[in-house]
Amino acid sequence: MLLAEERKDTIIQMLEEEGSVKVSKLTKLFDVSIETIRRDLESLEKEGLLKRVYGGAVLKKNEVQKLNYINREKEFINEKREIAKIAIKYIEDGQSIALNDSTTNIEIARELKNNFKELTVITNSLMIANELDDAESFTVILAGGILNSKERAFFGELPKKLLSNFIADKAFISVGGVSLIRGITDFMPEEVQIEKGLIEISQETIILADSSKMDKISLIKLEDIHEVNLIITDSKLDSKILNNYLKNGIEIVNK
């Protein structure tokens, strides 16, 4: 018999594939009582992952639509700056860090110039490279390839292949969703490909997600939540959500 968390993970997978599930089907699949399934569905509904309906449940689309760089740059700016100020506490002079393309990491790049003398920064973001072009004591490695003009970043096999030649101390990966059940998720396949590449070359992985993205799921799974070293969010995160992550052994900070 599957454990509760395994059942819930399977239920979410079924919802993502089929859009809806029936209690009767789940009781037969897991060989458990109707009450057990109802408790599972109630728990998942509280996490915002589904909506219960008569006789079953449907997938709740709680992910925020992917916006282009220009629109994202204006959203949650105070939260992003707060995350950036927290993030630099985990960086030391002389380290090599990897930054994926994101407006949150732009804020980190700005903080880096004001707080460090020497760093190596590896990124696929044209905007981050431009932000650091006057940091003369920094080594900036731009993983170039096919430029996505809307994202102002490089994607595809060329940048991923280039990334594989380096080793970073820490990767700071800004993502679209963080969930205890579904893990770390993001929107675009080409972005996830690069993010995985940055994680692979880094000794530590730090996930960045403002409070609007916590307990949310995006389209594509990037990593299991227990595989990352730290999650950084902002002070607006609901204390109940924060405590729930801490109780589940997740390293998460918001101040």
Tab-separated table of C-alpha atoms in Angstrom:
chain	number	residue	atom	x	y	z
A	1	MET	CA	0.000	0.000	0.000
A	2	LEU	CA	1.309	3.430	-0.925
A	3	LEU	CA	2.037	6.027	1.730
A	4	ALA	CA	-0.128	9.153	1.854
A	5	GLU	CA	2.487	11.374	0.176
A	6	GLU	CA	3.004	8.793	-2.582
A	7	ARG	CA	-0.756	8.606	-3.181
A	8	LYS	CA	-1.037	12.382	-3.363
A	9	ASP	CA	1.875	12.619	-5.762
A	10	THR	CA	0.206	10.037	-8.012
A	11	ILE	CA	-3.123	11.897	-7.815
A	12	ILE	CA	-1.480	15.118	-8.997
A	13	GLN	CA	0.216	13.270	-11.858
A	14	MET	CA	-3.141	11.819	-12.906
A	15	LEU	CA	-4.750	15.259	-12.751
A	16	GLU	CA	-2.024	16.771	-14.906
A	17	GLU	CA	-2.532	14.037	-17.503
A	18	GLU	CA	-6.330	13.712	-17.401
A	19	GLY	CA	-7.587	16.985	-15.876
A	20	SER	CA	-9.868	15.237	-13.387
A	21	VAL	CA	-10.073	12.156	-11.160
A	22	LYS	CA	-12.914	10.223	-9.560
A	23	VAL	CA	-12.954	9.034	-5.955
A	24	SER	CA	-14.254	5.616	-7.031
A	25	LYS	CA	-11.325	5.139	-9.414
A	26	LEU	CA	-8.793	6.195	-6.777
A	27	THR	CA	-10.142	3.829	-4.127
A	28	LYS	CA	-9.712	0.892	-6.514
A	29	LEU	CA	-6.295	2.060	-7.705
A	30	PHE	CA	-4.843	2.470	-4.203
A	31	ASP	CA	-6.988	-0.197	-2.478
A	32	VAL	CA	-8.026	2.212	0.289
A	33	SER	CA	-11.299	3.487	1.713
A	34	ILE	CA	-13.365	6.387	0.367
A	35	GLU	CA	-12.579	8.338	3.537
A	36	THR	CA	-8.849	7.924	2.979
A	37	ILE	CA	-9.130	9.324	-0.555
A	38	ARG	CA	-11.313	12.178	0.651
A	39	ARG	CA	-8.672	13.099	3.231
A	40	ASP	CA	-6.000	13.027	0.515
A	41	LEU	CA	-8.078	15.297	-1.729
A	42	GLU	CA	-8.857	17.645	1.145
A	43	SER	CA	-5.140	17.925	1.955
A	44	LEU	CA	-4.249	18.642	-1.680
A	45	GLU	CA	-7.020	21.230	-1.919
A	46	LYS	CA	-5.650	23.052	1.125
A	47	GLU	CA	-2.278	23.197	-0.643
A	48	GLY	CA	-3.972	24.811	-3.616
A	49	LEU	CA	-3.166	21.954	-5.989
A	50	LEU	CA	-6.685	20.854	-6.885
A	51	LYS	CA	-10.353	21.679	-6.493
A	52	ARG	CA	-12.717	19.102	-5.080
A	53	VAL	CA	-15.928	18.518	-7.006
A	54	TYR	CA	-18.793	16.080	-6.563
A	55	GLY	CA	-17.384	12.567	-6.811
A	56	GLY	CA	-13.770	13.603	-7.339
A	57	ALA	CA	-11.436	16.513	-8.100
A	58	VAL	CA	-10.142	18.676	-10.929
A	59	LEU	CA	-6.745	20.269	-11.406
A	60	LYS	CA	-6.511	23.793	-10.076
A	61	LYS	CA	-4.523	26.007	-12.402
A	62	ASN	CA	-2.781	28.088	-9.756
A	63	GLU	CA	0.341	28.862	-11.734
A	64	VAL	CA	0.870	32.409	-12.930
A	65	GLN	CA	1.034	32.859	-16.677
A	66	LYS	CA	4.547	33.294	-17.966
A	67	LEU	CA	5.201	36.949	-18.741
A	68	ASN	CA	7.989	38.282	-20.890
A	69	TYR	CA	11.015	40.010	-19.409
A	70	ILE	CA	9.682	43.577	-19.739
A	71	ASN	CA	6.461	42.765	-17.862
A	72	ARG	CA	8.161	40.628	-15.207
A	73	GLU	CA	10.701	43.351	-14.532
A	74	LYS	CA	7.936	45.558	-13.104
A	75	GLU	CA	6.269	42.904	-10.958
A	76	PHE	CA	7.058	42.253	-7.274
A	77	ILE	CA	10.088	44.516	-7.482
A	78	ASN	CA	10.322	45.082	-3.713
A	79	GLU	CA	10.139	41.349	-3.060
A	80	LYS	CA	12.878	40.684	-5.621
A	81	ARG	CA	15.138	43.283	-4.035
A	82	GLU	CA	14.491	41.749	-0.633
A	83	ILE	CA	15.410	38.303	-1.951
A	84	ALA	CA	18.584	39.713	-3.509
A	85	LYS	CA	19.723	41.226	-0.198
A	86	ILE	CA	19.177	37.871	1.508
A	87	ALA	CA	20.915	35.943	-1.277
A	88	ILE	CA	24.195	37.854	-1.097
A	89	LYS	CA	24.586	36.737	2.528
A	90	TYR	CA	25.348	33.290	1.090
A	91	ILE	CA	28.103	34.526	-1.236
A	92	GLU	CA	31.765	35.088	-0.395
A	93	ASP	CA	34.398	37.077	-2.252
A	94	GLY	CA	36.278	34.977	-4.773
A	95	GLN	CA	33.500	32.472	-5.322
A	96	SER	CA	32.042	31.425	-8.648
A	97	ILE	CA	28.267	31.671	-8.892
A	98	ALA	CA	25.753	30.687	-11.558
A	99	LEU	CA	22.703	32.845	-12.266
A	100	ASN	CA	19.869	31.849	-14.585
A	101	ASP	CA	18.069	34.485	-16.610
A	102	SER	CA	15.510	36.173	-14.359
A	103	THR	CA	14.518	39.595	-13.124
A	104	THR	CA	15.275	38.447	-9.562
A	105	ASN	CA	18.836	37.610	-10.542
A	106	ILE	CA	19.169	41.044	-12.149
A	107	GLU	CA	18.623	42.440	-8.647
A	108	ILE	CA	21.264	40.059	-7.304
A	109	ALA	CA	23.695	41.247	-9.995
A	110	ARG	CA	23.157	44.832	-8.850
A	111	GLU	CA	23.855	43.835	-5.258
A	112	LEU	CA	26.999	41.961	-6.282
A	113	LYS	CA	28.611	45.081	-7.722
A	114	ASN	CA	28.076	46.971	-4.482
A	115	ASN	CA	29.165	44.269	-2.054
A	116	PHE	CA	31.991	42.196	-3.554
A	117	LYS	CA	35.440	42.825	-4.945
A	118	GLU	CA	36.040	39.669	-6.934
A	119	LEU	CA	33.618	37.085	-8.285
A	120	THR	CA	33.132	34.800	-11.251
A	121	VAL	CA	29.582	34.934	-12.584
A	122	ILE	CA	28.283	32.331	-15.049
A	123	THR	CA	24.982	33.109	-16.763
A	124	ASN	CA	22.918	32.758	-19.921
A	125	SER	CA	21.347	36.190	-19.369
A	126	LEU	CA	22.320	39.062	-21.642
A	127	MET	CA	20.850	41.504	-19.110
A	128	ILE	CA	22.946	40.155	-16.228
A	129	ALA	CA	26.082	40.328	-18.369
A	130	ASN	CA	25.229	43.927	-19.307
A	131	GLU	CA	24.587	44.791	-15.662
A	132	LEU	CA	28.035	43.524	-14.694
A	133	ASP	CA	29.996	44.904	-17.632
A	134	ASP	CA	31.438	47.726	-15.500
A	135	ALA	CA	32.473	45.407	-12.637
A	136	GLU	CA	36.090	45.278	-13.766
A	137	SER	CA	37.278	42.883	-11.050
A	138	PHE	CA	34.559	40.344	-11.895
A	139	THR	CA	34.934	37.538	-14.406
A	140	VAL	CA	31.676	37.248	-16.321
A	141	ILE	CA	31.085	34.130	-18.419
A	142	LEU	CA	28.142	34.463	-20.793
A	143	ALA	CA	26.853	31.164	-22.157
A	144	GLY	CA	25.838	32.317	-25.618
A	145	GLY	CA	23.741	30.607	-28.222
A	146	ILE	CA	20.460	31.503	-29.875
A	147	LEU	CA	19.209	34.793	-28.441
A	148	ASN	CA	15.600	34.909	-27.291
A	149	SER	CA	14.831	38.612	-27.718
A	150	LYS	CA	11.757	38.520	-25.459
A	151	GLU	CA	13.679	36.917	-22.608
A	152	ARG	CA	16.975	38.658	-23.442
A	153	ALA	CA	18.790	35.402	-22.788
A	154	PHE	CA	20.399	32.501	-24.635
A	155	PHE	CA	18.890	29.031	-24.866
A	156	GLY	CA	19.516	25.759	-26.665
A	157	GLU	CA	22.295	23.181	-26.866
A	158	LEU	CA	25.108	25.699	-27.419
A	159	PRO	CA	24.851	27.471	-24.036
A	160	LYS	CA	24.221	24.195	-22.206
A	161	LYS	CA	27.304	22.643	-23.802
A	162	LEU	CA	29.378	25.688	-22.859
A	163	LEU	CA	28.143	25.541	-19.263
A	164	SER	CA	29.342	21.946	-18.906
A	165	ASN	CA	32.946	23.173	-19.065
A	166	PHE	CA	32.721	25.060	-15.770
A	167	ILE	CA	32.291	24.391	-12.058
A	168	ALA	CA	30.470	26.876	-9.831
A	169	ASP	CA	30.338	27.110	-6.056
A	170	LYS	CA	26.664	28.012	-5.977
A	171	ALA	CA	23.765	28.289	-8.408
A	172	PHE	CA	21.026	30.827	-7.734
A	173	ILE	CA	18.011	29.652	-9.706
A	174	SER	CA	14.869	31.784	-9.885
A	175	VAL	CA	11.813	29.643	-10.690
A	176	GLY	CA	8.091	29.838	-11.351
A	177	GLY	CA	6.812	27.528	-8.626
A	178	VAL	CA	7.747	25.741	-5.395
A	179	SER	CA	5.626	22.937	-3.955
A	180	LEU	CA	6.226	20.380	-1.217
A	181	ILE	CA	4.596	17.719	-3.360
A	182	ARG	CA	5.545	18.660	-6.923
A	183	GLY	CA	8.950	20.141	-6.129
A	184	ILE	CA	10.673	22.949	-8.028
A	185	THR	CA	8.948	23.866	-11.297
A	186	ASP	CA	9.197	26.415	-14.073
A	187	PHE	CA	7.429	27.426	-17.286
A	188	MET	CA	9.496	27.038	-20.443
A	189	PRO	CA	11.277	23.820	-21.553
A	190	GLU	CA	14.255	25.761	-22.897
A	191	GLU	CA	14.648	27.617	-19.593
A	192	VAL	CA	14.439	24.426	-17.557
A	193	GLN	CA	17.125	22.884	-19.769
A	194	ILE	CA	19.527	25.718	-18.926
A	195	GLU	CA	18.557	25.716	-15.248
A	196	LYS	CA	19.342	22.005	-15.033
A	197	GLY	CA	22.684	22.713	-16.659
A	198	LEU	CA	23.500	25.382	-14.073
A	199	ILE	CA	22.505	23.045	-11.245
A	200	GLU	CA	24.665	20.238	-12.650
A	201	ILE	CA	27.823	22.366	-12.619
A	202	SER	CA	27.222	23.832	-9.146
A	203	GLN	CA	28.172	22.404	-5.779
A	204	GLU	CA	25.159	24.010	-4.089
A	205	THR	CA	21.728	24.959	-5.404
A	206	ILE	CA	19.791	27.896	-3.983
A	207	ILE	CA	16.249	28.422	-5.249
A	208	LEU	CA	14.784	31.923	-5.453
A	209	ALA	CA	11.006	32.360	-5.399
A	210	ASP	CA	8.991	35.342	-4.219
A	211	SER	CA	6.048	34.625	-1.924
A	212	SER	CA	3.556	34.618	-4.829
A	213	LYS	CA	5.292	31.512	-6.207
A	214	MET	CA	5.376	29.494	-2.994
A	215	ASP	CA	2.994	26.540	-2.858
A	216	LYS	CA	2.423	26.967	-6.582
A	217	ILE	CA	3.183	24.673	-9.508
A	218	SER	CA	4.323	25.591	-12.990
A	219	LEU	CA	4.415	23.500	-16.135
A	220	ILE	CA	7.701	21.582	-15.932
A	221	LYS	CA	9.472	19.936	-13.010
A	222	LEU	CA	13.035	21.107	-12.505
A	223	GLU	CA	14.127	19.354	-9.315
A	224	ASP	CA	12.895	17.503	-6.234
A	225	ILE	CA	12.518	19.934	-3.367
A	226	HIS	CA	14.728	17.864	-1.049
A	227	GLU	CA	17.568	17.980	-3.575
A	228	VAL	CA	18.147	21.736	-3.264
A	229	ASN	CA	20.243	23.258	-0.483
A	230	LEU	CA	18.173	26.340	0.286
A	231	ILE	CA	15.064	28.257	-0.765
A	232	ILE	CA	15.039	32.050	-0.448
A	233	THR	CA	11.759	33.952	-0.518
A	234	ASP	CA	10.505	37.272	0.893
A	235	SER	CA	9.001	38.452	4.185
A	236	LYS	CA	5.447	38.484	2.788
A	237	LEU	CA	5.314	34.694	2.862
A	238	ASP	CA	2.495	33.459	5.076
A	239	SER	CA	3.926	32.151	8.351
A	240	LYS	CA	1.831	28.974	8.095
A	241	ILE	CA	3.384	28.149	4.733
A	242	LEU	CA	6.866	28.928	6.050
A	243	ASN	CA	6.399	26.716	9.112
A	244	ASN	CA	4.983	23.892	6.990
A	245	TYR	CA	8.123	23.854	4.854
A	246	LEU	CA	10.366	23.978	7.913
A	247	LYS	CA	8.454	21.107	9.531
A	248	ASN	CA	9.052	19.060	6.399
A	249	GLY	CA	12.807	19.556	6.683
A	250	ILE	CA	13.117	22.179	3.932
A	251	GLU	CA	15.791	24.842	4.410
A	252	ILE	CA	13.941	28.081	3.684
A	253	VAL	CA	14.648	31.685	4.684
A	254	ASN	CA	12.739	34.921	4.134
A	255	LYS	CA	14.751	37.466	6.119
